[in-house]
Coordinates of C-alpha atoms in Angstrom, one line a residue:
M1 CA -28.5 3.2 17.3
K2 CA -29.5 7.1 17.9
L3 CA -26.3 8.1 16.7
I4 CA -26.8 6.3 13.6
L5 CA -30.6 7.7 12.7
T6 CA -29.3 10.9 13.6
S7 CA -26.6 10.4 10.9
I8 CA -29.0 9.2 8.4
M9 CA -31.5 12.3 9.0
M10 CA -28.5 14.6 8.7
M11 CA -27.1 12.9 5.2
L12 CA -31.0 13.4 3.9
Y13 CA -31.8 16.5 5.0
M14 CA -28.8 18.6 4.1
P15 CA -28.4 18.1 0.6
V16 CA -29.5 21.4 -0.5
F17 CA -26.3 23.2 1.3
G18 CA -24.4 20.5 -0.2
Q19 CA -25.8 21.7 -3.7
E20 CA -25.7 25.0 -2.6
Q21 CA -22.1 24.6 -2.1
A22 CA -21.5 22.9 -5.3
D23 CA -22.9 25.3 -7.4
T24 CA -20.6 27.8 -6.1
I25 CA -17.6 26.4 -6.9
K26 CA -18.6 25.6 -10.6
T27 CA -19.4 29.5 -10.4
Q28 CA -16.1 30.1 -9.2
N29 CA -14.5 28.4 -12.2
L30 CA -16.5 29.2 -15.0
N31 CA -13.6 31.9 -16.6
D32 CA -11.0 28.8 -15.4
V33 CA -10.2 25.8 -17.0
T34 CA -10.5 23.1 -13.9
I35 CA -9.5 19.5 -14.2
T36 CA -10.4 17.0 -11.2
S37 CA -8.9 13.7 -10.6
R38 CA -10.0 11.2 -7.8
R39 CA -6.6 10.2 -6.3
A40 CA -6.1 6.5 -6.2
G41 CA -6.4 5.0 -2.8
T42 CA -4.0 2.0 -2.9
R43 CA -0.8 2.6 -5.6
K44 CA 2.2 0.4 -6.0
M45 CA 6.1 1.5 -4.1
G46 CA 8.6 2.5 -5.8
G47 CA 11.5 1.0 -6.2
A48 CA 12.5 -2.9 -6.3
V49 CA 10.8 -4.0 -3.2
N50 CA 6.5 -5.4 -4.4
G51 CA 4.7 -3.3 -2.1
V52 CA 1.3 -0.8 -2.0
M53 CA 0.6 2.3 -0.1
I54 CA -3.2 2.6 1.5
N55 CA -3.5 6.4 1.7
K56 CA -6.3 8.3 3.5
E57 CA -8.5 7.9 0.5
E58 CA -8.8 4.1 1.2
L59 CA -9.0 4.3 5.3
F60 CA -11.8 6.5 4.3
K61 CA -14.0 3.4 2.9
A62 CA -14.6 2.0 6.0
A63 CA -14.6 2.7 9.1
C64 CA -11.1 2.0 10.4
C65 CA -11.6 2.6 14.0
N66 CA -8.1 1.0 14.3
L67 CA -5.1 -0.3 12.3
G68 CA -6.3 -3.9 12.2
E69 CA -9.9 -2.7 10.8
S70 CA -7.9 -0.8 8.1
F71 CA -7.5 -4.1 5.6
T72 CA -11.2 -4.5 4.9
T73 CA -10.6 -3.6 1.5
N74 CA -6.9 -4.8 0.8
P75 CA -6.9 -8.6 -1.2
S76 CA -3.2 -9.2 0.9
V77 CA -3.7 -9.4 4.4
D78 CA -6.1 -11.0 6.3
V79 CA -7.3 -10.4 9.8
N80 CA -9.1 -12.7 12.0
Y81 CA -9.6 -12.9 15.5
S82 CA -6.7 -15.0 17.6
D83 CA -9.5 -16.6 19.9
A84 CA -13.2 -15.6 20.8
A85 CA -12.7 -14.5 24.4
T86 CA -10.4 -11.7 24.8
G87 CA -10.6 -9.7 21.0
A88 CA -7.1 -10.7 20.7
K89 CA -6.1 -10.5 16.6
Q90 CA -3.9 -11.3 14.1
I91 CA -2.6 -10.2 10.5
K92 CA -2.2 -12.8 7.9
L93 CA 0.0 -12.2 5.4
L94 CA 1.3 -14.9 2.1
G95 CA -0.9 -17.1 4.4
L96 CA 1.6 -16.9 8.0
S97 CA 0.7 -16.0 11.1
G98 CA 1.7 -12.1 11.9
T99 CA 4.7 -13.0 13.8
Y100 CA 6.4 -13.3 10.0
V101 CA 5.2 -9.5 9.7
Q102 CA 7.5 -7.0 10.5
M103 CA 5.5 -4.5 12.1
L104 CA 7.1 -1.1 12.1
T105 CA 6.0 2.8 13.2
E106 CA 7.6 5.5 10.5
N107 CA 10.5 2.8 9.7
L108 CA 11.0 1.9 13.2
P109 CA 10.4 -1.4 14.5
N110 CA 7.6 -1.7 17.2
F111 CA 4.9 -3.7 19.0
R112 CA 7.0 -6.7 20.0
G113 CA 6.6 -9.4 22.1
A114 CA 4.1 -8.9 24.9
A115 CA 2.4 -6.1 22.5
A116 CA 2.1 -8.4 19.5
P117 CA -1.2 -10.3 20.3
Y118 CA -3.6 -6.5 20.9
A119 CA -0.9 -4.3 18.9
L120 CA -3.5 -3.6 16.1
D121 CA -5.8 -2.1 18.6
Y122 CA -3.2 0.1 19.7
V123 CA -3.3 2.6 16.7
P124 CA -6.1 4.8 16.2
G125 CA -7.4 4.7 12.6
P126 CA -8.0 8.6 12.0
W127 CA -4.3 9.0 13.3
M128 CA -2.5 7.5 10.3
S129 CA -2.0 9.1 7.3
G130 CA -1.0 5.9 5.5
I131 CA 0.1 2.6 5.6
Q132 CA 2.8 0.6 3.4
V133 CA 2.3 -3.2 3.3
S134 CA 5.5 -4.8 1.4
K135 CA 5.8 -8.5 0.7
G136 CA 8.5 -10.6 0.9
A137 CA 11.9 -10.1 2.6
S138 CA 12.3 -6.5 2.7
S139 CA 15.3 -4.2 3.3
V140 CA 17.8 -5.1 5.2
K141 CA 17.9 -1.4 6.8
N142 CA 15.1 -2.5 9.2
G143 CA 16.4 -5.5 10.8
Y144 CA 16.7 -9.1 9.9
E145 CA 12.8 -10.1 11.2
S146 CA 10.9 -9.6 8.2
I147 CA 10.3 -12.9 7.0
T148 CA 6.5 -12.6 5.2
G149 CA 6.8 -9.0 5.0
Q150 CA 6.4 -5.3 6.6
I151 CA 3.6 -3.1 7.2
D152 CA 4.8 0.6 8.3
V153 CA 2.5 2.5 9.7
E154 CA 2.9 6.2 8.6
Y155 CA 1.1 8.4 11.1
L156 CA 0.0 12.5 11.0
K157 CA 2.5 14.8 10.6
P158 CA 3.2 17.7 12.8
D159 CA 4.1 19.7 9.8
D160 CA 1.0 19.2 8.1
E161 CA -1.8 21.7 7.7
E162 CA -2.4 23.7 10.9
G163 CA -5.8 22.9 12.6
V164 CA -8.1 20.6 14.8
T165 CA -9.7 17.2 13.4
L166 CA -12.3 15.8 15.4
N167 CA -13.6 12.0 14.6
L168 CA -16.7 10.5 16.5
Y169 CA -18.1 7.0 15.6
G170 CA -20.5 4.2 17.3
N171 CA -22.2 1.1 16.6
T172 CA -24.7 -1.1 17.3
K173 CA -22.5 -3.6 19.2
S174 CA -22.1 -0.5 21.9
R175 CA -18.7 0.5 21.3
M176 CA -18.3 4.4 20.9
D177 CA -14.9 6.1 19.8
A178 CA -13.9 9.8 19.8
N179 CA -10.8 11.3 18.2
A180 CA -9.2 14.5 17.8
D181 CA -6.0 15.7 16.5
A182 CA -4.3 19.3 16.6
N183 CA -1.1 20.7 14.9
I184 CA 0.0 24.0 15.7
H185 CA 3.0 25.9 13.8
L186 CA 5.4 27.1 16.4
N187 CA 6.9 29.4 13.7
S188 CA 8.8 28.3 9.9
Q189 CA 10.6 25.6 11.5
L190 CA 9.3 24.2 14.3
S191 CA 5.6 22.3 14.9
T192 CA 3.9 20.4 17.2
E193 CA 0.6 17.8 17.1
L194 CA -1.5 16.3 19.8
L195 CA -3.4 13.3 19.7
A196 CA -6.1 12.0 21.4
H197 CA -8.4 8.5 21.2
Y198 CA -10.8 7.2 23.6
Q199 CA -12.9 4.0 22.9
D200 CA -15.4 2.3 24.8
D201 CA -17.0 -0.7 24.3
Y202 CA -20.1 -1.1 26.9
G203 CA -22.0 -3.7 26.0
H204 CA -22.7 -7.2 27.0
H205 CA -23.7 -9.0 23.5
D206 CA -23.9 -12.9 23.4
D207 CA -26.2 -12.9 20.2
N208 CA -24.9 -17.1 20.3
N209 CA -26.1 -17.6 23.7
D210 CA -23.2 -19.9 24.6
G211 CA -23.3 -17.7 28.0
F212 CA -20.0 -16.0 27.1
L213 CA -20.2 -12.4 25.2
D214 CA -19.2 -12.3 21.8
Q215 CA -16.3 -9.8 22.5
A216 CA -14.6 -8.4 25.0
N217 CA -15.5 -5.1 26.1
V218 CA -12.3 -2.8 25.4
R219 CA -12.1 0.9 27.4
Q220 CA -8.5 2.4 26.0
W221 CA -7.0 6.1 26.8
N222 CA -4.9 6.8 24.3
L223 CA -2.1 10.1 23.7
Q224 CA 0.6 11.2 21.6
N225 CA 2.5 14.2 21.5
R226 CA 4.6 14.6 18.3
W227 CA 7.2 17.8 17.0
H228 CA 9.0 18.4 14.1
Y229 CA 11.7 20.6 13.2
R230 CA 13.0 21.4 9.8
G231 CA 16.6 23.3 9.6
C232 CA 18.7 24.3 6.6
N233 CA 20.8 21.2 7.1
Y234 CA 19.4 19.2 9.9
I235 CA 15.7 17.9 10.1
F236 CA 14.2 16.9 13.7
H237 CA 11.4 14.1 14.3
G238 CA 10.1 13.2 17.9
G239 CA 7.5 12.4 20.5
I240 CA 6.1 10.5 23.1
S241 CA 2.9 8.0 23.7
M242 CA 1.2 6.9 26.3
M243 CA -1.9 4.3 26.2
K244 CA -4.2 2.2 28.9
E245 CA -6.4 0.0 28.0
K246 CA -8.7 -2.1 30.1
R247 CA -9.8 -5.4 28.4
E248 CA -12.6 -7.4 29.9
G249 CA -14.7 -10.9 28.9
G250 CA -15.7 -14.1 29.3
Q251 CA -19.0 -15.7 31.2
T252 CA -22.0 -13.1 31.0
T253 CA -24.3 -11.9 33.9
H254 CA -26.9 -14.1 32.9
T255 CA -25.2 -16.9 33.7
S256 CA -25.1 -16.1 37.3
H257 CA -26.7 -19.5 38.1
L258 CA -23.2 -20.6 38.0
S259 CA -21.4 -20.0 41.5
N260 CA -17.9 -19.4 39.6
L261 CA -18.1 -17.2 36.5
Y262 CA -15.2 -17.9 33.8
K263 CA -13.8 -14.3 33.4
I264 CA -11.0 -12.8 31.7
G265 CA -9.5 -9.5 32.8
I266 CA -6.7 -7.7 31.0
E267 CA -4.9 -4.2 31.9
T268 CA -2.3 -2.6 29.9
D269 CA 0.0 0.1 30.4
R270 CA 2.4 1.5 27.4
Y271 CA 4.6 4.0 27.0
E272 CA 6.6 5.2 24.2
G273 CA 9.2 8.1 22.9
Y274 CA 11.1 8.3 19.7
M275 CA 13.7 10.5 18.3
K276 CA 14.9 11.1 14.6
H277 CA 17.7 13.2 13.7
A278 CA 19.0 13.5 10.2
F279 CA 22.1 15.5 9.2
I280 CA 22.1 16.4 5.3
L281 CA 25.4 16.5 4.3
D282 CA 25.2 17.1 0.3
P283 CA 21.5 17.3 -1.2
E284 CA 22.7 17.0 -4.6
H285 CA 23.5 13.6 -4.3
G286 CA 21.3 12.9 -1.1
T287 CA 24.1 12.3 1.5
N288 CA 23.2 12.2 5.1
I289 CA 23.4 10.7 8.3
A290 CA 20.3 9.7 10.5
V291 CA 19.9 8.3 14.0
M292 CA 16.9 7.0 14.5
T293 CA 15.6 6.0 18.3
N294 CA 12.8 4.4 19.9
L295 CA 11.9 3.3 23.6
S296 CA 9.0 1.4 25.0
M297 CA 7.8 -0.1 28.1
H298 CA 4.9 -2.3 27.8
Q299 CA 3.0 -3.7 31.6
L300 CA 0.6 -6.4 31.0
D301 CA -1.6 -7.9 33.6
A302 CA -3.9 -11.0 32.2
T303 CA -6.2 -13.5 34.2
Y304 CA -8.1 -16.0 32.1
G305 CA -9.7 -17.9 34.6
D306 CA -7.6 -19.1 37.2
K307 CA -4.6 -18.5 35.4
H308 CA -2.5 -15.7 35.6
Y309 CA 0.3 -13.7 33.2
D310 CA 2.2 -10.7 34.3
V311 CA 4.8 -8.9 32.2
N312 CA 6.5 -5.9 31.9
Q313 CA 8.0 -5.3 28.7
K314 CA 11.0 -2.8 27.9
N315 CA 12.4 -2.2 24.4
A316 CA 15.3 0.0 23.1
Y317 CA 16.4 0.6 19.7
A318 CA 18.8 2.5 18.1
Q319 CA 20.3 2.7 14.5
L320 CA 22.5 4.9 13.1
L321 CA 22.8 5.0 9.1
F322 CA 24.5 6.7 5.8
E323 CA 23.0 6.5 2.7
T324 CA 24.7 8.6 -0.3
N325 CA 23.9 8.4 -4.1
F326 CA 27.1 7.9 -5.9
T327 CA 25.7 8.9 -9.2
K328 CA 21.8 8.4 -10.6
Q329 CA 22.6 5.0 -11.0
H330 CA 24.7 3.9 -8.0
S331 CA 23.3 4.4 -4.2
L332 CA 24.6 3.0 -1.1
S333 CA 22.9 2.7 2.2
A334 CA 25.3 1.6 5.6
G335 CA 24.2 1.3 9.0
I336 CA 24.8 -0.2 12.7
S337 CA 22.1 -0.8 14.6
L338 CA 20.9 -2.0 18.7
N339 CA 17.9 -3.5 19.7
H340 CA 17.4 -4.8 23.4
D341 CA 14.6 -6.8 24.7
Y342 CA 13.8 -7.6 28.4
L343 CA 11.1 -9.4 29.7
T344 CA 12.1 -11.3 32.8
R345 CA 15.4 -12.2 34.1
D346 CA 15.4 -15.3 32.3
E347 CA 14.0 -13.5 29.2
K348 CA 15.7 -10.8 27.5
E349 CA 18.0 -10.5 24.5
T350 CA 20.5 -7.8 22.9
T351 CA 21.4 -7.6 19.2
P352 CA 23.7 -5.4 17.7
G353 CA 23.9 -5.7 13.9
I354 CA 25.8 -3.9 10.6
Y355 CA 24.4 -3.5 7.4
T356 CA 24.9 -2.5 4.1
Q357 CA 22.6 -2.1 0.8
Y358 CA 23.6 -1.5 -2.6
T359 CA 20.9 0.2 -5.2
Y360 CA 21.8 -0.3 -9.1
N361 CA 18.8 2.1 -11.2
L362 CA 19.1 2.3 -14.9
N363 CA 16.5 5.0 -15.7
D364 CA 13.6 3.1 -13.9
K365 CA 14.2 0.5 -16.2
V366 CA 16.4 -2.1 -13.9
V367 CA 16.2 -1.6 -10.3
A368 CA 18.6 -3.9 -8.3
M369 CA 19.0 -3.8 -4.7
A370 CA 21.2 -6.5 -2.8
G371 CA 21.6 -6.3 0.6
L372 CA 23.5 -7.7 3.3
R373 CA 23.5 -7.5 7.4
A374 CA 24.8 -9.6 10.0
D375 CA 23.8 -9.3 13.7
H376 CA 24.7 -11.0 17.2
S377 CA 22.5 -12.3 19.7
S378 CA 23.2 -12.5 23.0
L379 CA 21.0 -15.8 23.2
Y380 CA 21.9 -17.3 19.6
G381 CA 25.2 -15.9 18.3
T382 CA 26.3 -14.2 15.0
F383 CA 23.7 -14.9 11.8
V384 CA 24.2 -13.0 8.2
T385 CA 20.9 -11.9 6.9
P386 CA 21.2 -11.7 2.6
R387 CA 18.3 -10.4 0.6
F388 CA 17.9 -9.3 -3.2
H389 CA 15.4 -7.5 -4.9
L390 CA 15.6 -7.2 -8.7
K391 CA 12.7 -4.7 -10.7
L392 CA 12.3 -5.1 -14.6
T393 CA 10.4 -2.3 -16.5
P394 CA 10.8 -2.4 -19.8
N395 CA 7.8 -0.2 -21.1
E396 CA 4.8 1.7 -19.5
I397 CA 3.0 -1.4 -19.8
V398 CA 4.3 -4.3 -17.9
S399 CA 6.6 -4.3 -14.4
L400 CA 8.2 -7.4 -12.9
R401 CA 9.9 -8.2 -9.6
L402 CA 12.0 -11.1 -8.0
S403 CA 12.9 -11.3 -4.9
V404 CA 14.9 -13.6 -2.2
G405 CA 15.8 -13.5 1.0
K406 CA 16.5 -15.2 4.5
G407 CA 14.6 -13.8 7.8
Y408 CA 15.7 -14.7 11.3
R409 CA 13.3 -14.3 14.5
T410 CA 13.5 -14.6 18.2
V411 CA 10.4 -16.3 19.5
W412 CA 8.9 -14.9 23.0
A413 CA 6.7 -17.6 23.2
L414 CA 4.2 -17.2 26.2
A415 CA 4.5 -13.1 26.0
E416 CA 3.1 -13.3 22.2
N417 CA 0.8 -16.4 22.5
N418 CA -0.8 -15.5 26.2
Y419 CA -4.3 -15.5 24.7
L420 CA -3.6 -19.4 24.4
L421 CA -4.1 -19.3 28.5
A422 CA -7.6 -18.7 27.7
S423 CA -7.8 -22.5 27.0
G424 CA -8.8 -25.4 28.9
R425 CA -6.0 -27.5 27.8
Q426 CA -2.2 -27.5 29.3
L427 CA -0.2 -24.7 27.3
V428 CA 3.7 -26.1 27.2
I429 CA 6.3 -24.7 25.6
D430 CA 9.6 -26.5 24.7
N431 CA 13.1 -24.9 25.0
L432 CA 13.0 -22.8 21.3
K433 CA 15.1 -22.3 19.1
Q434 CA 15.8 -19.2 16.5
E435 CA 13.3 -18.9 13.5
Q436 CA 15.0 -19.1 11.0
A437 CA 13.3 -19.0 6.8
W438 CA 13.9 -18.3 3.2
N439 CA 11.2 -16.7 1.1
S440 CA 11.0 -16.2 -2.8
G441 CA 9.0 -14.5 -4.8
I442 CA 8.1 -12.9 -8.5
S443 CA 5.2 -10.6 -9.0
S444 CA 4.3 -8.7 -12.4
S445 CA 2.1 -5.8 -12.7
F446 CA 0.6 -4.5 -16.3
Y447 CA -1.0 -1.3 -17.2
I448 CA -3.3 -2.2 -19.8
P449 CA -5.3 0.7 -21.9
L450 CA -8.7 -0.5 -22.6
F451 CA -11.5 1.8 -23.6
G452 CA -9.8 4.7 -22.9
K453 CA -8.7 4.0 -19.6
T454 CA -6.6 2.0 -17.6
L455 CA -6.7 -1.7 -16.6
K456 CA -4.1 -2.4 -13.8
L457 CA -3.5 -6.3 -13.3
N458 CA -1.0 -7.8 -11.0
A459 CA 0.0 -11.5 -10.6
E460 CA 2.3 -13.0 -7.8
Y461 CA 3.8 -16.3 -6.3
Y462 CA 5.4 -16.4 -3.3
H463 CA 7.2 -19.1 -1.3
T464 CA 8.5 -19.6 1.9
H465 CA 10.4 -22.3 3.3
F466 CA 11.4 -22.7 7.4
N467 CA 14.5 -24.2 8.4
E468 CA 13.3 -23.7 12.0
Q469 CA 10.3 -22.9 13.3
A470 CA 8.0 -22.1 16.8
V471 CA 5.1 -24.4 15.9
I472 CA 1.6 -24.3 18.0
D473 CA 0.8 -27.8 17.7
Y474 CA -2.6 -28.6 18.4
D475 CA -2.8 -32.0 17.3
S476 CA -0.5 -34.1 19.0
N477 CA -2.1 -34.3 22.2
P478 CA -5.5 -33.5 23.0
A479 CA -4.9 -32.7 26.0
E480 CA -2.2 -30.1 25.6
I481 CA -1.5 -27.3 23.1
R482 CA 2.5 -27.6 22.7
I483 CA 5.0 -24.7 21.6
T484 CA 7.6 -27.0 20.1
N485 CA 10.5 -26.7 17.7
L486 CA 9.8 -27.8 14.0
D487 CA 10.8 -31.5 13.7
G488 CA 10.1 -32.1 9.8
R489 CA 9.1 -29.8 6.9
S490 CA 7.2 -26.6 7.1
Y491 CA 6.4 -24.0 3.9
S492 CA 3.6 -22.0 2.3
N493 CA 2.8 -21.2 -1.2
T494 CA 0.8 -18.5 -2.1
V495 CA -0.8 -17.1 -5.7
Q496 CA -2.2 -14.1 -6.2
V497 CA -4.3 -12.3 -9.1
D498 CA -5.8 -9.1 -8.8
A499 CA -7.5 -6.7 -10.9
S500 CA -9.0 -3.2 -10.8
Y501 CA -10.3 -0.6 -13.0
P502 CA -12.3 2.3 -13.8
V503 CA -15.9 1.6 -15.5
V504 CA -17.1 5.0 -15.7
Q505 CA -16.1 8.4 -14.0
G506 CA -16.1 8.0 -10.6
L507 CA -16.5 4.3 -10.3
E508 CA -13.6 1.8 -9.9
L509 CA -14.0 -1.6 -9.5
T510 CA -11.5 -4.2 -7.9
A511 CA -11.5 -8.0 -7.9
A512 CA -8.8 -10.2 -6.6
W513 CA -8.2 -14.0 -6.1
R514 CA -5.9 -15.3 -3.6
W515 CA -4.9 -19.1 -3.1
N516 CA -2.9 -20.5 0.2
D517 CA -1.2 -23.9 0.2
V518 CA 0.1 -23.8 4.1
K519 CA 1.5 -26.8 5.6
C520 CA 3.4 -28.1 8.6
T521 CA 4.8 -30.8 10.4
Y522 CA 2.7 -32.1 13.3
G523 CA 3.8 -35.2 15.1
G524 CA 5.4 -36.5 12.4
E525 CA 3.0 -35.9 9.8
L526 CA 3.1 -33.0 7.1
M527 CA -0.8 -31.6 7.3
E528 CA -2.2 -28.4 6.4
K529 CA -1.9 -25.8 8.9
P530 CA -5.3 -25.6 10.8
L531 CA -7.3 -22.1 10.9
T532 CA -6.2 -21.0 7.6
S533 CA -8.5 -20.2 4.7
R534 CA -7.0 -22.4 1.1
Y535 CA -8.8 -18.9 -0.8
K536 CA -9.5 -15.9 -0.6
G537 CA -12.0 -14.3 -2.8
L538 CA -12.5 -10.1 -2.9
V539 CA -14.4 -7.6 -4.8
T540 CA -14.7 -3.8 -4.0
A541 CA -17.1 -1.3 -5.9
S542 CA -16.1 2.4 -4.8
Y543 CA -18.1 5.2 -6.5
K544 CA -17.6 9.0 -5.7
T545 CA -20.5 11.5 -7.6
P546 CA -18.6 14.3 -10.0
L547 CA -18.8 16.9 -7.5
G548 CA -17.3 14.8 -4.4
I549 CA -20.7 15.0 -2.5
W550 CA -21.8 11.3 -1.9
Q551 CA -19.4 8.5 -1.7
F552 CA -20.6 4.8 -1.8
D553 CA -18.6 1.6 -0.9
A554 CA -19.1 -2.0 -0.7
T555 CA -16.9 -4.7 -0.5
L556 CA -17.7 -8.4 -0.9
Q557 CA -15.3 -11.2 0.3
L558 CA -15.0 -15.0 -0.1
N559 CA -13.2 -17.1 2.3
G560 CA -12.4 -20.6 1.5
G561 CA -12.6 -23.4 4.2
G562 CA -9.3 -25.1 6.1
R563 CA -9.0 -28.1 8.5
M564 CA -9.2 -27.5 12.0
P565 CA -7.2 -28.9 14.4
T566 CA -7.7 -32.7 15.2
P567 CA -11.3 -33.4 16.5
V568 CA -11.5 -34.2 20.3
N569 CA -14.4 -36.8 21.5
G570 CA -16.2 -35.2 18.4
L571 CA -16.4 -31.6 19.9
W572 CA -15.7 -30.3 16.6
D573 CA -16.0 -31.1 12.9
S574 CA -12.6 -31.8 11.2
H575 CA -12.8 -29.2 8.6
F576 CA -14.8 -25.9 8.5
H577 CA -16.3 -24.7 5.7
G578 CA -16.2 -21.3 3.5
Y579 CA -18.0 -18.1 4.5
E580 CA -19.1 -14.9 2.5
Q581 CA -19.3 -11.1 4.3
V582 CA -20.3 -8.0 2.9
S583 CA -19.4 -4.8 4.0
A584 CA -20.8 -1.4 2.5
Q585 CA -20.8 2.4 3.5
I586 CA -22.4 5.8 2.1
T587 CA -20.3 8.8 2.9
R588 CA -21.8 12.3 2.8
W589 CA -18.9 15.2 2.1
F590 CA -19.8 18.9 2.8
R591 CA -16.8 21.6 3.3
H592 CA -15.7 21.2 6.2
F593 CA -17.0 17.7 7.6
S594 CA -18.4 14.5 6.6
V595 CA -21.0 12.0 7.7
Y596 CA -21.0 8.1 6.9
V597 CA -23.2 5.5 8.0
G598 CA -22.0 1.7 7.2
G599 CA -22.3 -2.0 8.2
E600 CA -20.0 -4.9 8.3
N601 CA -20.7 -8.9 7.8
L602 CA -24.1 -7.5 6.3
T603 CA -24.9 -11.3 5.7
G604 CA -25.0 -12.0 9.2
F605 CA -22.8 -14.8 9.5
R606 CA -20.8 -15.9 12.4
Q607 CA -18.8 -19.4 13.9
K608 CA -22.2 -21.5 15.4
Q609 CA -19.3 -22.7 18.0
P610 CA -16.4 -20.4 18.3
I611 CA -15.8 -21.7 22.4
I612 CA -15.8 -25.4 22.4
N613 CA -17.5 -26.7 25.1
A614 CA -18.9 -23.2 26.5
A615 CA -21.0 -24.7 29.2
D616 CA -18.4 -26.1 31.3
P617 CA -15.0 -23.6 31.0
W618 CA -13.4 -24.9 33.9
S619 CA -12.9 -28.1 32.0
S620 CA -9.9 -29.2 30.1
S621 CA -12.1 -29.5 26.9
F622 CA -12.8 -25.7 26.8
D623 CA -11.0 -23.7 24.2
P624 CA -12.4 -20.4 22.6
T625 CA -9.0 -20.6 20.3
M626 CA -10.6 -22.6 17.6
V627 CA -12.0 -19.4 15.6
W628 CA -11.9 -20.0 12.0
G629 CA -14.7 -17.4 11.2
P630 CA -16.7 -14.4 12.4
V631 CA -17.9 -14.3 16.3
H632 CA -20.6 -12.3 16.1
G633 CA -23.0 -11.2 13.3
A634 CA -23.9 -8.4 11.4
M635 CA -22.9 -4.8 12.8
F636 CA -24.1 -1.2 11.5
Y637 CA -22.3 2.0 12.3
A638 CA -22.1 6.0 12.1
G639 CA -19.9 8.7 12.3
I640 CA -18.7 11.7 11.6
R641 CA -15.5 13.7 10.7
V642 CA -15.0 17.3 11.6
N643 CA -12.0 19.9 10.0
I644 CA -12.6 22.8 12.5
G645 CA -9.5 23.8 11.1
K646 CA -6.9 26.5 12.7
L647 CA -7.6 27.4 16.0

């Protein structure tokens, strides 16, 4: 709270300095013609794949302490708590769980298996230069796993402008973040970068007085060192990273009258290293050969009450690819890949693969991309992944995209869902098959001139149909949570419409509406997927003053109701209702730093009973995984970003 008050005082009592700076800028440009424009926070990705690029301008509209908090203003991606005790979060895209979204870091598959439940906390927000979100079955170059889409994180680059940047953040839920990044150019060809992050949640908040922490306390250290070399015909990227995290949740000390407190403790050590080598053979035709590798080790030791889960997952990924443009119209990409996952002696898989992808581009009016890959899993044998994308742009106003493709996924059921061990129900895992699904979609974009400005309008429809699926079944047996193979139908239909318009100079409004129809077969009955909102509405407003000194951002979310798992002994309702959330932020920009204050969930809405039977955590009816809404009320925060510059 002291940090917030101090930041507000800085914003109120430093306008004179800001005005002097603005006046100086105007004086220096009296003899010149200066044209300024505000860069869009999100923009459509080029090519045939439907996607958007979220850049730093968009990320600065909210605190964005980590990847999971970076989609507040995004109408396509939902981020929800997986349970109310561990702080695990999951992405939802096209109405389906984030396990069907392929996670990438700079085009390398990442955060697999045991890393998946908490991966959204592993990427600090200030480290990111942008996020690419693509929908549907994406390019075959990155593998066969993308079913509903891809999220590719772009980190800050070593060859960016030299200097040091600091970011400090604190909120009223007793969280403190400190971030630093430093770039050093050793010579004209070689540069390096150091990224550092520290997070500490030190409070014991129990606002609903159920005896449990509203969110887990997390202490995290995260370091990354990156290198970049650019020669005449050779480019190198490489780096190493290490992360240590301790996560504690469960019953609070004010329930000490109980002799045996229910506690949750999760300790994680993660190490990564990656290299990219690009050999440019013919710059005129974009002909190059690249080798990309990524290694990671993820050690997780978890305790949920009296249940324990330990895993040390090792992943190795390598790809050799060749790309060339025969002409301006015809291009080809081909390559081979190898992925290896090792969790235990009985949980391991090696998958070599080969792919080819052809793209036809007729003056950007017609872009067609067809890809085919074949992979051989040591567990499931050989399988083939076809994908096709088409983009039609008859004029500057209309753009149409079509896509269809298949995706596959190996399920590491306990590693990916170990947070389910927090439930008092018995967790049962069947012998699971490889997941298979078809995804098809159509999307259209319109750029309509209106009152001297451009109205951007998008509409899209996506359908996902599963041939095989690992189903988390809460409904069939009240004493169990069973992860089993699909026996029946499973599908999702998603319709989304969104529009943005610059109302006046510096002010942009965005509105979006999405409808989800997601159903799956549980115990022989086709039912709505539980804990999934039927619709989402989003309205965002962003205003930046003409001289760029002040910025005001606000977001309203409307989250629709949905089905709860089949109630047991009347402990919860059969459905949950819709709710609204409001977030807002004010940023004061200076020459070398900025100060921001804001709030999240300003409506104060929170789920009344996020933990079922919290009074008796050792019973079979105890369950913290029935989460459909916010688990804590309004939160306020403040922070400062400082650009120190070259040392």
